[in-house]
Short mmCIF file of C-alpha atoms and ligand atoms in Angstrom, two decimals:
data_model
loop_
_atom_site.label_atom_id
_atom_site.label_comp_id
_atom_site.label_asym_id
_atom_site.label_seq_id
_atom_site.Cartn_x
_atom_site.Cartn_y
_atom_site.Cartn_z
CA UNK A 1 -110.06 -23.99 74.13
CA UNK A 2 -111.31 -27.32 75.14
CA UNK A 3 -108.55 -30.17 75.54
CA UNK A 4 -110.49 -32.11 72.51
CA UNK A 5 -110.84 -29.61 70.07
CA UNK A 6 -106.84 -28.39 70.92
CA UNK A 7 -105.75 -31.84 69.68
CA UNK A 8 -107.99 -33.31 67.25
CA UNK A 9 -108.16 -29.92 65.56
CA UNK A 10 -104.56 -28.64 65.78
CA UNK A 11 -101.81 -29.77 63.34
CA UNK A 12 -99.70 -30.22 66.47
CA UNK A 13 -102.56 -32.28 67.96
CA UNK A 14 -102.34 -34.35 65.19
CA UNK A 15 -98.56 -34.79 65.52
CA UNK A 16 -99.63 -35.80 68.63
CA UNK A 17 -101.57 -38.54 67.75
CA UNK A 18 -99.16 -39.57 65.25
CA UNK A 19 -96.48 -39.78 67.43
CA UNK A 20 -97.89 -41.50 70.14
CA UNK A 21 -100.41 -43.97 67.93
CA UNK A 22 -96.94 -44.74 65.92
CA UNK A 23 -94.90 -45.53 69.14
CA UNK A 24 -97.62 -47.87 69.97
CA UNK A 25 -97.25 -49.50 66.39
CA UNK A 26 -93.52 -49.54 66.77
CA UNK A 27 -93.52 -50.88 69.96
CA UNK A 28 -96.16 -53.89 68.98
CA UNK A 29 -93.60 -54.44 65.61
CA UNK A 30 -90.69 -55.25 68.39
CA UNK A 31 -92.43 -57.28 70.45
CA UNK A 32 -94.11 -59.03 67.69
CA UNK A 33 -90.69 -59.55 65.60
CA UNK A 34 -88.80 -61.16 68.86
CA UNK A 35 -92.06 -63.44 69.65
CA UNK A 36 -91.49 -65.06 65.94
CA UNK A 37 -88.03 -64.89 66.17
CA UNK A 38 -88.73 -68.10 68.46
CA UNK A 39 -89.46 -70.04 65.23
CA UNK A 40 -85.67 -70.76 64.99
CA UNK A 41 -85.85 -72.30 68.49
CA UNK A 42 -88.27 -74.70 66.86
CA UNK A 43 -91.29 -76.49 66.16
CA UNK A 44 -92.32 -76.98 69.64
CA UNK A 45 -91.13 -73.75 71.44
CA UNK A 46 -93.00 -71.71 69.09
CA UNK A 47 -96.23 -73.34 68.92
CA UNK A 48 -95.84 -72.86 73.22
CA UNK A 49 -95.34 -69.23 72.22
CA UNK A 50 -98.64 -69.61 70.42
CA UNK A 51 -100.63 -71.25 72.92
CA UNK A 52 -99.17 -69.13 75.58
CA UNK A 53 -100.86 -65.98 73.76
CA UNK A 54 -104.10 -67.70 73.44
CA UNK A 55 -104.19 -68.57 76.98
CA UNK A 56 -104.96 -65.10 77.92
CA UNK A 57 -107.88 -64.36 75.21
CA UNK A 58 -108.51 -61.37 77.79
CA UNK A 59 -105.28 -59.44 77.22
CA UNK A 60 -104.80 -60.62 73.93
CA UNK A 61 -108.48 -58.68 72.83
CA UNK A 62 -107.14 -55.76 75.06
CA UNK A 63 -104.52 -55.68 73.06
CA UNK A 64 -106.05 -56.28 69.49
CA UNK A 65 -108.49 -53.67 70.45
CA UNK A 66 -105.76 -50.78 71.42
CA UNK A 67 -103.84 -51.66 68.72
CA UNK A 68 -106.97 -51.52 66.02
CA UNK A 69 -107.62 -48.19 67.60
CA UNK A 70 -104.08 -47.01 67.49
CA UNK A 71 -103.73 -47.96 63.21
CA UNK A 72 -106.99 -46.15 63.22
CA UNK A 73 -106.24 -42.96 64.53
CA UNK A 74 -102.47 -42.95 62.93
CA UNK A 75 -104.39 -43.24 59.22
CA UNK A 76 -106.87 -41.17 60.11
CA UNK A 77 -104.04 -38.14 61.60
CA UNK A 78 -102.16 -39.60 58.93
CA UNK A 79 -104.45 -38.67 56.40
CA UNK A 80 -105.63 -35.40 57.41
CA UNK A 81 -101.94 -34.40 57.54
CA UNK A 82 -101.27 -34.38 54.80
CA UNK A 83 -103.92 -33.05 52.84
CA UNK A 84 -103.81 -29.85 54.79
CA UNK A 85 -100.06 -30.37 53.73
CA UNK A 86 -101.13 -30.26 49.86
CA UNK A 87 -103.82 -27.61 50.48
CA UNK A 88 -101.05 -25.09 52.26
CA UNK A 89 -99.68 -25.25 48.43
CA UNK A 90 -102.04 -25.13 45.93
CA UNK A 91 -99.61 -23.66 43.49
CA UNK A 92 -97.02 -26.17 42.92
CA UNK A 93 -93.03 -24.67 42.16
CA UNK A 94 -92.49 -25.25 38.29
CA UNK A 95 -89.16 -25.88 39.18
CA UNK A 96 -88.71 -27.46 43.10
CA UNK A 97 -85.33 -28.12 43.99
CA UNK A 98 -85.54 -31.03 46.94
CA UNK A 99 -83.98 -29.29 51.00
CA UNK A 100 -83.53 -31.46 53.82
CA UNK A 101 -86.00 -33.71 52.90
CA UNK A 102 -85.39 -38.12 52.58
CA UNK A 103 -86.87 -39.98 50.15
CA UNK A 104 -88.49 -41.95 53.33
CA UNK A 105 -89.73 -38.42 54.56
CA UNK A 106 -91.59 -37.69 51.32
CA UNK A 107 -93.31 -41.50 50.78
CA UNK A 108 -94.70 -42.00 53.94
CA UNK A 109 -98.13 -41.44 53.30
CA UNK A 110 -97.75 -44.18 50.35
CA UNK A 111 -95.20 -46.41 52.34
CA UNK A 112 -97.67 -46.23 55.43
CA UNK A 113 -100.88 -47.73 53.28
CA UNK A 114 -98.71 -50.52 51.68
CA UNK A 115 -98.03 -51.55 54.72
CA UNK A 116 -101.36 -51.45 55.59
CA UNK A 117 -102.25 -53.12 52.81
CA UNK A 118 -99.89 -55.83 54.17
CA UNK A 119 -101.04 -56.02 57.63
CA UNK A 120 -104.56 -56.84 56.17
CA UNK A 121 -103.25 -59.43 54.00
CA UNK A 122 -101.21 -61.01 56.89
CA UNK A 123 -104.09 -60.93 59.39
CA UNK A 124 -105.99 -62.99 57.03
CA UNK A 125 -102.77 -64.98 56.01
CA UNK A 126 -101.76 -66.42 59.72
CA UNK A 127 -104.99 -64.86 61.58
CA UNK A 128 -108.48 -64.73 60.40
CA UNK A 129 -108.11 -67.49 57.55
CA UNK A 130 -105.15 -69.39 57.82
CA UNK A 131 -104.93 -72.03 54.99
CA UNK A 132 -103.15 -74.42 57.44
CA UNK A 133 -105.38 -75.03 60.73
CA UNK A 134 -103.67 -78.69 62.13
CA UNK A 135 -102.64 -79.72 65.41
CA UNK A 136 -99.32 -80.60 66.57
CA UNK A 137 -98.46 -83.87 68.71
CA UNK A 138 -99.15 -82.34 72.29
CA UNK A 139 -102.78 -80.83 70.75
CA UNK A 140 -101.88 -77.03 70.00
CA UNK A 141 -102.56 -75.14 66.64
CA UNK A 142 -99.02 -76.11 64.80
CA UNK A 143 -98.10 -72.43 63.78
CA UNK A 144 -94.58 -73.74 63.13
CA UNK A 145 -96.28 -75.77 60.25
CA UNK A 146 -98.69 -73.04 59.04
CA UNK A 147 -95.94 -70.17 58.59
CA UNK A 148 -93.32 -72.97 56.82
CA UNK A 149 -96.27 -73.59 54.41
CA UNK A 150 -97.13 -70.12 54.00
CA UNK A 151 -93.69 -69.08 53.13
CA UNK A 152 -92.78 -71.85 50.95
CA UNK A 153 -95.19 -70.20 48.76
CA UNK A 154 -92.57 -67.84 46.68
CA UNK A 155 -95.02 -65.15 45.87
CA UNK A 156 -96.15 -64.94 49.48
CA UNK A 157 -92.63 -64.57 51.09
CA UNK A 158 -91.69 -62.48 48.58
CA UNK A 159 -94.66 -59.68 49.59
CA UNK A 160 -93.75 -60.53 52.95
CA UNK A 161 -89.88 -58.80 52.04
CA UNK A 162 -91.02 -56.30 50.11
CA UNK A 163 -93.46 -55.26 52.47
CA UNK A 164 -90.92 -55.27 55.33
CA UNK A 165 -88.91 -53.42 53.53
CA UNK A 166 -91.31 -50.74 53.06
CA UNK A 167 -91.81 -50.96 56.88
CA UNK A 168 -88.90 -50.07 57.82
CA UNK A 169 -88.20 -47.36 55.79
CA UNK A 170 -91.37 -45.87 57.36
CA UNK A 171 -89.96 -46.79 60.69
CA UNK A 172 -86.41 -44.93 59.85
CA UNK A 173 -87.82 -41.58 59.11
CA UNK A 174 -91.08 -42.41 61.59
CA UNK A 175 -89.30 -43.37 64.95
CA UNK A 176 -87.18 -40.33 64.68
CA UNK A 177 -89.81 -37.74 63.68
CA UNK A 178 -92.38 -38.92 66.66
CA UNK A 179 -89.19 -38.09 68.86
CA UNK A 180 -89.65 -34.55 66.62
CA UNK A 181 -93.46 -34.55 66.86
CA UNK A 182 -93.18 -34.87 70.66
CA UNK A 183 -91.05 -32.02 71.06
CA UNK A 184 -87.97 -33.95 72.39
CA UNK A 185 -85.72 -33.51 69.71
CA UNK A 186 -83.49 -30.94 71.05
CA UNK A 187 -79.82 -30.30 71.33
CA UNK A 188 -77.68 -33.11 72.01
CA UNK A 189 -80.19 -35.67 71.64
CA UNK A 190 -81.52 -35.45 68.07
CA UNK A 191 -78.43 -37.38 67.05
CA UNK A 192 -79.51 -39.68 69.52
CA UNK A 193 -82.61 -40.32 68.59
CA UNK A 194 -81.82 -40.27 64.77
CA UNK A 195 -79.38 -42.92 65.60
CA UNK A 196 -82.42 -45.06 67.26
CA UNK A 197 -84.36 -45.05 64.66
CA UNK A 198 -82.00 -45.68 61.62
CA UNK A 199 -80.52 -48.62 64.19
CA UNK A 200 -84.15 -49.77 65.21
CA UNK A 201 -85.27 -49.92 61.22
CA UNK A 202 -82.49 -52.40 60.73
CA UNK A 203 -82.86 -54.49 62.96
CA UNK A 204 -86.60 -54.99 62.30
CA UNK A 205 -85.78 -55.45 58.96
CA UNK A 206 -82.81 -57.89 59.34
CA UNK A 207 -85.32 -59.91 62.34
CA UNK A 208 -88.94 -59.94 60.08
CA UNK A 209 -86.90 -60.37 57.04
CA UNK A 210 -84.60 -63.45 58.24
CA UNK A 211 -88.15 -65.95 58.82
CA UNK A 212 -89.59 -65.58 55.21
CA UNK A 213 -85.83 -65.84 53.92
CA UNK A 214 -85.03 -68.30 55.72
CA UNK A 215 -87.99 -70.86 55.03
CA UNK A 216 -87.34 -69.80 51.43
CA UNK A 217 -83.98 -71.43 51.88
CA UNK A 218 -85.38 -74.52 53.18
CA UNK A 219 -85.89 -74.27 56.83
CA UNK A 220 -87.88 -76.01 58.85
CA UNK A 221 -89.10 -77.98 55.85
CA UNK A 222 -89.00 -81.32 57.41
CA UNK A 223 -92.51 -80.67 59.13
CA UNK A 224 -93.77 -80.70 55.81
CA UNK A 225 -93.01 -84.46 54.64
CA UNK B 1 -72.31 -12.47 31.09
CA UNK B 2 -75.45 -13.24 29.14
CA UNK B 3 -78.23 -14.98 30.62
CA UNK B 4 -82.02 -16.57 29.97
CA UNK B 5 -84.56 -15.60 32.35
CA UNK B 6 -87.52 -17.53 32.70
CA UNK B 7 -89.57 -15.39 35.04
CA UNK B 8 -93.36 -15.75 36.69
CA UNK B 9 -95.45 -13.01 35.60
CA UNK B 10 -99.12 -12.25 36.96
CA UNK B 11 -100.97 -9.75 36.74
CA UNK B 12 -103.22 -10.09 39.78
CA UNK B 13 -104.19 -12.54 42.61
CA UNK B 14 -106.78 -14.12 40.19
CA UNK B 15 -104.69 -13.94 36.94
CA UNK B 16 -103.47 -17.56 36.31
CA UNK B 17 -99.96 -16.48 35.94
CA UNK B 18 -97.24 -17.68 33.44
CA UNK B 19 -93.97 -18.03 32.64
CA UNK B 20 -91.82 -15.65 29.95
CA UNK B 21 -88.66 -15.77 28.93
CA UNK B 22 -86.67 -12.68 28.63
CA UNK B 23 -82.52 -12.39 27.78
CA UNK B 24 -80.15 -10.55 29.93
CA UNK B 25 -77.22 -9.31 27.81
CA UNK B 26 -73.98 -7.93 29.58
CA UNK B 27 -74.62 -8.75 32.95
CA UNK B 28 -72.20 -7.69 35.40
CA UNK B 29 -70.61 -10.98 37.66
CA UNK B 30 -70.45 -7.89 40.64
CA UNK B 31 -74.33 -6.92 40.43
CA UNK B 32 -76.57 -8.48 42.84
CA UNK B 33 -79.53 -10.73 41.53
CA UNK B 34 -81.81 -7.81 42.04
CA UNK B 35 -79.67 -5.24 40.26
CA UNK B 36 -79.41 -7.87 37.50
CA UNK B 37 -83.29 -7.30 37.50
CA UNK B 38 -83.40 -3.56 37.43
CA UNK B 39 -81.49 -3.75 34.48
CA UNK B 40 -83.56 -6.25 32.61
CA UNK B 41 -86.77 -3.97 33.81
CA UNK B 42 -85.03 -0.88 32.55
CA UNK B 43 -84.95 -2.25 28.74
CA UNK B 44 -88.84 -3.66 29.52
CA UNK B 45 -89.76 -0.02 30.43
CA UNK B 46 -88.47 1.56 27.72
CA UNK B 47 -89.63 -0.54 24.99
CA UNK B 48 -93.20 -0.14 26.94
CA UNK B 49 -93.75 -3.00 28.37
CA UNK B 50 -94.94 -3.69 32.03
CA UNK B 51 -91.36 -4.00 34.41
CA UNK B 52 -90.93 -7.14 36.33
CA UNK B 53 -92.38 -6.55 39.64
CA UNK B 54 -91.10 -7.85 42.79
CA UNK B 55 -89.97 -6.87 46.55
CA UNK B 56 -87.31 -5.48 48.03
CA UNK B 57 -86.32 -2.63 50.19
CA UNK B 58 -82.86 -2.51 51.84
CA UNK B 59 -80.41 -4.73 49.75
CA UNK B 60 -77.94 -5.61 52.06
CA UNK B 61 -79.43 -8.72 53.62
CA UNK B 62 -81.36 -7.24 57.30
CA UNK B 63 -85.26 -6.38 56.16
CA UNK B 64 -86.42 -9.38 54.75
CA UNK B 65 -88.41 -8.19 51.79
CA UNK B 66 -86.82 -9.92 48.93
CA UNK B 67 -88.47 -12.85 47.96
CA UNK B 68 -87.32 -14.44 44.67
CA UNK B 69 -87.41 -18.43 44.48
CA UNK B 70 -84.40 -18.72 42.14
CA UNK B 71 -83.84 -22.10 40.54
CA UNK B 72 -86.34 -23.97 42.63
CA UNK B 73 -84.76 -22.56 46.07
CA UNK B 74 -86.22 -19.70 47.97
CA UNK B 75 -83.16 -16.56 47.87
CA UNK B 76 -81.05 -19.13 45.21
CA UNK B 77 -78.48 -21.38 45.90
CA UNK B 78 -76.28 -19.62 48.20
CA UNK B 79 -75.82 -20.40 51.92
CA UNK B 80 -77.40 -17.78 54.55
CA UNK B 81 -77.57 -15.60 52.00
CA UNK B 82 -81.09 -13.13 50.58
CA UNK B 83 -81.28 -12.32 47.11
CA UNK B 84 -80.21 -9.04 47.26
CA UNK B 85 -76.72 -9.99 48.52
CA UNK B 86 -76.52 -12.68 46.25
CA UNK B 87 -74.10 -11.64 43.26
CA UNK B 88 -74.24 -12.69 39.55
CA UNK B 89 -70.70 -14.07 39.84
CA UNK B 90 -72.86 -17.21 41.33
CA UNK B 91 -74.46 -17.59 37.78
CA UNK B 92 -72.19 -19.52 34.77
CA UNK B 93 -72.41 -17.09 31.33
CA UNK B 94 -75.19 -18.28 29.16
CA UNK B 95 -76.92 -20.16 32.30
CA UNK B 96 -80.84 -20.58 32.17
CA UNK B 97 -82.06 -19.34 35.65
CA UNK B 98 -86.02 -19.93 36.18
CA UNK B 99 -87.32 -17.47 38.71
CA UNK B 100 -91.05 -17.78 41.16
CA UNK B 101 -92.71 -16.13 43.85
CA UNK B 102 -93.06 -17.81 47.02
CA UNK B 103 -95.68 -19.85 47.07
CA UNK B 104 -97.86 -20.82 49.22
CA UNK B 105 -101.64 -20.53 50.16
CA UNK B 106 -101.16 -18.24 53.02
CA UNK B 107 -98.80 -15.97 50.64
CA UNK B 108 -100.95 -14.80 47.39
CA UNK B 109 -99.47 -13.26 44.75
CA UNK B 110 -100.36 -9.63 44.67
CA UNK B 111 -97.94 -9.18 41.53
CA UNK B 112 -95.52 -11.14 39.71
CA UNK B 113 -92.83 -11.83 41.97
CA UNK B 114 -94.58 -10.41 44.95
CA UNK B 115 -96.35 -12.08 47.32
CA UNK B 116 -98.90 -10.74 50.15
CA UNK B 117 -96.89 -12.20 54.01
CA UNK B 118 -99.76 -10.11 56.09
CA UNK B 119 -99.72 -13.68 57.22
CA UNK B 120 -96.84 -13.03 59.42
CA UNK B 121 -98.20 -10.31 60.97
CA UNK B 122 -101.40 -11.71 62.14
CA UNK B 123 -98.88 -14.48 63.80
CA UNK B 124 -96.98 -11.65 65.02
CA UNK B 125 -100.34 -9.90 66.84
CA UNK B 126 -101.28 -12.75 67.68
CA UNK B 127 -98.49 -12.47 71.20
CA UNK B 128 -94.99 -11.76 68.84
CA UNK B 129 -93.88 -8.57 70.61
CA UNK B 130 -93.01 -6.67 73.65
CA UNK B 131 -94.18 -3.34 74.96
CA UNK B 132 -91.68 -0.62 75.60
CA UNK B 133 -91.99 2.23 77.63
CA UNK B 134 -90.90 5.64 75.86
CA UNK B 135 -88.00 7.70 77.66
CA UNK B 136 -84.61 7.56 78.30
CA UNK B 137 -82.45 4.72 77.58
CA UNK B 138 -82.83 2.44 81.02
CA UNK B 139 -79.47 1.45 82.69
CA UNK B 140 -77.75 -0.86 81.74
CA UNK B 141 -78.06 -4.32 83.69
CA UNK B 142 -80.78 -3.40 85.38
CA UNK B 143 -82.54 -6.43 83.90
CA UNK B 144 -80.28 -9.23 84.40
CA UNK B 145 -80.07 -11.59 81.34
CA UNK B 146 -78.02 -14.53 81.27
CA UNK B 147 -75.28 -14.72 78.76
CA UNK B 148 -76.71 -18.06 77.53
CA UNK B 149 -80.21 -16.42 77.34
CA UNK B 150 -79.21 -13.59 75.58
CA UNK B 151 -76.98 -15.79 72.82
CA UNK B 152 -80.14 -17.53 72.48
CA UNK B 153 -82.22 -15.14 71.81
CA UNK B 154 -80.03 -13.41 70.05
CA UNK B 155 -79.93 -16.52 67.31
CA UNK B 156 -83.42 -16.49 66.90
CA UNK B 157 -84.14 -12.25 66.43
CA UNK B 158 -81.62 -13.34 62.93
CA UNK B 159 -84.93 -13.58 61.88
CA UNK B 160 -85.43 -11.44 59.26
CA UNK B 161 -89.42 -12.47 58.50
CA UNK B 162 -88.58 -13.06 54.87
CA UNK B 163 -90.88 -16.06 54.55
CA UNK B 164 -88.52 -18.48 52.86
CA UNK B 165 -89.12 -20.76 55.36
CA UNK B 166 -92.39 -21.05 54.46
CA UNK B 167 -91.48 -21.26 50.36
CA UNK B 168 -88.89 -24.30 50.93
CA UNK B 169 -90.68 -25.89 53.58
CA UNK B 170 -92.59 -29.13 51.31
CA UNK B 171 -95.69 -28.43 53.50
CA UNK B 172 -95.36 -24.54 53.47
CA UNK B 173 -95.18 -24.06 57.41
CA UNK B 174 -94.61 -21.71 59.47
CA UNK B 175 -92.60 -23.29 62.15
CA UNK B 176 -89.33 -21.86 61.48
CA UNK B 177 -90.80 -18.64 61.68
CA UNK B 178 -92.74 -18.36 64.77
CA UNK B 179 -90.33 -20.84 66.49
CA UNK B 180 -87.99 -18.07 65.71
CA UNK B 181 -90.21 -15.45 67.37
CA UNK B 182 -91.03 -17.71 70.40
CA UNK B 183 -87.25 -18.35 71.27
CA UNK B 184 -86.55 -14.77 70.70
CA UNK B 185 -88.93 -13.45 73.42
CA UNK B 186 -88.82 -16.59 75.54
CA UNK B 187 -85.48 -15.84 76.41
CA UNK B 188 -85.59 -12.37 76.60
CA UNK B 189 -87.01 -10.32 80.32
CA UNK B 190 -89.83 -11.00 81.35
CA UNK B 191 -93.16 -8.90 80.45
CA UNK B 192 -95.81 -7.35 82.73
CA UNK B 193 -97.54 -9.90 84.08
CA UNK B 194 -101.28 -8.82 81.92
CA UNK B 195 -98.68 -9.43 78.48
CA UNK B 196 -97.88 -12.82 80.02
CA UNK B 197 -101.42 -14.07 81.28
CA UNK B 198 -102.76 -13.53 77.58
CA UNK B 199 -99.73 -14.17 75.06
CA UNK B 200 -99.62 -17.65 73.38
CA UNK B 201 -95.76 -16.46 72.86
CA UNK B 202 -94.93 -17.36 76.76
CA UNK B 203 -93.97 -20.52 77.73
C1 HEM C 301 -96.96 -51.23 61.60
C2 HEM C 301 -97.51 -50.12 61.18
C3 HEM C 301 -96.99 -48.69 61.39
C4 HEM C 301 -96.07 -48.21 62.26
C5 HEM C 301 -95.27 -48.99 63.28
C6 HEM C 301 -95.98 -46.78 62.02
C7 HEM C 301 -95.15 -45.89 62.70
C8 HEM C 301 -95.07 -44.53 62.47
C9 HEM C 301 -94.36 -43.60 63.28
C10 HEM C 301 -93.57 -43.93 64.54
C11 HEM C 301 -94.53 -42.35 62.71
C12 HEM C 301 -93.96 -41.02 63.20
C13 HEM C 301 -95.08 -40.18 63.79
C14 HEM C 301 -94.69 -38.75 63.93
O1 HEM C 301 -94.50 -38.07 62.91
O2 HEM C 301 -94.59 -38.29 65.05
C15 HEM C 301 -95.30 -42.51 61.53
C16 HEM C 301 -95.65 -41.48 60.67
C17 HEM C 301 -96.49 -41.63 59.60
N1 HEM C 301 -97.20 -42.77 59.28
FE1 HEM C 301 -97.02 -44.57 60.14
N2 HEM C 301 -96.83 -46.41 61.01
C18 HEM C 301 -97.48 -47.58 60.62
C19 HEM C 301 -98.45 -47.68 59.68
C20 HEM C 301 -98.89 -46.63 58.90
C21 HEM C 301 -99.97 -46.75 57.96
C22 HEM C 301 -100.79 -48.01 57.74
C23 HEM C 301 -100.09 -45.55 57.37
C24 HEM C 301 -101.11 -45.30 56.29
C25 HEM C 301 -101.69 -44.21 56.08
C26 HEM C 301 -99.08 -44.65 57.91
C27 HEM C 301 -98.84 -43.33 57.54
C28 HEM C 301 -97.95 -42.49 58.16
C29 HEM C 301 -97.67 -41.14 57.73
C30 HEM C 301 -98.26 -40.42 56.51
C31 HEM C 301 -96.76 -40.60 58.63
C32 HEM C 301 -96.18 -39.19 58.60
C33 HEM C 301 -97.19 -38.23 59.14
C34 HEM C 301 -96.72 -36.82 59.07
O3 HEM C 301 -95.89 -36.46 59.89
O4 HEM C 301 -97.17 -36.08 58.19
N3 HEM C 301 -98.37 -45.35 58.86
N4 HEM C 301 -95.65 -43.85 61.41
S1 SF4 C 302 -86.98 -18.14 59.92
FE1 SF4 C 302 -88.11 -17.95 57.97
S2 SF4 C 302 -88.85 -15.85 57.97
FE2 SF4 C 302 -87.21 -15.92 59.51
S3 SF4 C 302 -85.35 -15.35 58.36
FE3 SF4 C 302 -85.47 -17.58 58.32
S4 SF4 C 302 -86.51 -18.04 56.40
FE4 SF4 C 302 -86.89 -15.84 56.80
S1 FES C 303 -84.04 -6.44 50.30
FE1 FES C 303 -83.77 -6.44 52.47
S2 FES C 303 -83.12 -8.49 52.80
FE2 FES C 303 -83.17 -8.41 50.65
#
């Protein structure tokens, strides 16, 4: 069987893809999470962060490219999944008592395209069409100022929590079932790995959740006098 | 004890199916769910009416055949245990117990409470077995097998093939199941070297 058709074709395959695509995602979430962490260093060492990004455009398209790809496949696996999940049972159990299963385990599908729906919003939030395009004293795009506005905004920061939320239970059951997908939770490690991913969730939670929150509370809002 | 069944009858593969409620009276707490059954059947046959029909064939827990989903969980409610060896004395008096096949797309119905698992044994011909040579028993130890090998692989042939993996898993896979088979013979003596070069089952 060719090497394609034995992945793209295969429910394993798709694991596969899953797995991997999702590690990618997870991976970008963490890096992404401690870069705006910065904002509680300040004004001017996160706009650095900022300009430091965009003086790489190469890399930085790399990366927006792999990481397009990467949601790509993981909706498309994603979706395939599980309706060859649904078609395995077209006769539902009258009466289906729940085994084994978390409630983050059975929403994924629906926790995966909120988020989704999220990551659009946010790209055109901060990314594509930021309301707040101004310049700070030494010339770079004031991001500090744009993401203070943003989140004073209650309804915004409050989709921002909610969606995080939703993120991260994804994350909990996700990070531990890619170890699954991938065949590497065996033995004495599948506590292991369980225990990275309900740790992980947190902290991604407690990190992306702090910024809105904390903005909400009133920091940073001297910029905006 | 007295009891309400609510059991899935259907006549055929394309019959719709539904469910009908029937009373147990005088149930014994020692019978085992499928005695319970034969009992209720009995009364249906005599007044005339079409028995329930489902699967079983050695009742005490090794074959696999049973295959009752009892209260939404494949073999009821009790741990490591098939419905033939579970007993009545389970059930409160006067409980309501809803009973289904397995289901699944790769399982039809064929009957009722029976389901068709020739599924299983197209993953079993697919590479699930060993060839034997007939004779004499061969000597003992002549095939050296690790103790952890053969604990191993003596876990996984507890597989009895019932299928109730594939009824309580919420995506209706297989994976218990032929993982089961794969472990078994993974850790069991090598084959001849043609069973190896074209069985998906070696690893
Ligand atoms: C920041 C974005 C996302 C990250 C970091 C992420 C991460 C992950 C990870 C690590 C897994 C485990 C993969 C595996 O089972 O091996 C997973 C599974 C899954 N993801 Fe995502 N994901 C993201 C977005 C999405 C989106 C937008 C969808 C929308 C469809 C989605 C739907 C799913 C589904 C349905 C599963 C379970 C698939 C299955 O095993 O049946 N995810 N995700
Ligand atoms: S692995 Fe599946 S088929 Fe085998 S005994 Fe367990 S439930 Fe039955
Ligand atoms: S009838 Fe053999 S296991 Fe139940």
């Amino acid at each position: 069987m060719n090497i394609f058709k034995a992945i793209f074709h295969s429910s394993l395959g798709k694991k596969y893809i899953m797995g991997l695509t999702g590690l990618a995602l997870f991976g970008f979430v963490i890096g992404h999470m401690v870069g705006n962490l910065q904002i509680f260093l300040g004004q001017d060492k996160l706009n650095a962060y900022g300009a430091f990004l965009k003086s790489m455009p190469k890399l930085l398209w790399v990366a927006r490219i792999g990481l397009l790809a990467c949601v790509g496949l993981h909706i498309w696996a994603a979706v395939k999944l599980v309706r060859e999940n649904r078609a395995a049972r077209p006769d539902r159990y009258v009466q289906a008592k729940r085994m084994g299963t978390s409630f983050a385990s059975r929403t994924m599908i629906w926790s995966g395209l909120i988020v989704f729906a999220f990551i659009v919003y946010h790209l055109f939030d901060f990314t594509i069409a930021p309301d707040y395009t101004g310049h700070d004293d030494k010339g770079r795009h004031d991001i500090f100022k744009m993401v203070v506005l943003g989140f004073s905004n209650p309804f915004s920061a409050i989709f921002y929590l909610i969606a995080n939320c939703l993120l991260c239970i994804h994350l909990s059951h996700g990070v531990k079932s890619l170890f699954q997908s991938l065949g590497l939770s065996t033995g004495q490690f599948r506590s292991l790995f369980n225990g990275i991913a309900s740790a992980t969730a947190w902290i991604i939670f407690i990190g992306n959740t702090s910024i809105p929150l904390a903005v909400l509370l009133g920091f940073g809002k001297e910029v905006l006098k | 004890m007295n009891l309400t069944l609510k059991i899935w009858r259907q006549k055929n593969a394309d019959d719709a199916g539904e469910f009908v409620t029937y009373q147990a009276k005088d149930v014994s707490p020692d019978m085992s769910f499928l005695e319970m059954l034969d009992v209720v059947n009995e009364g249906l046959t005599s007044k005339g009416d079409a028995p329930i029909a489902f699967d079983s064939d050695c009742r005490e827990g090794i074959c696999g055949t049973c295959s009752l989903v009892i209260n939404g969980t494949p073999h009821g409610g009790q741990k490591a245990t098939t419905a033939c060896q579970l007993h009545m004395r389970h059930f409160k008096d006067g409980e309501s117990i809803t009973i289904e096949p397995w289901r699944a797309r790769p399982f039809p119905v064929i009957r009722d409470l029976i389901v068709n698992r020739q599924a299983f044994d197209k993953v079993i011909q697919s590479g699930g077995y060993v060839s034997a040579s007939t004779g004499g028993n061969p000597d003992a130890n002549a095939i050296p097998v690790s103790k952890h090998n053969a604990d191993t692989a003596m876990d996984a042939a507890a597989c009895i093939g019932c299928g109730a993996c594939v009824a309580a898993c919420k995506n209706a896979s297989a994976m218990l199941f032929v993982s089961a088979k794969v472990s078994h013979l993974r850790h069991t003596p090598p084959r001849s070297t043609r069973e190896r070069s074209t069985c998906p089952f070696d690893g």
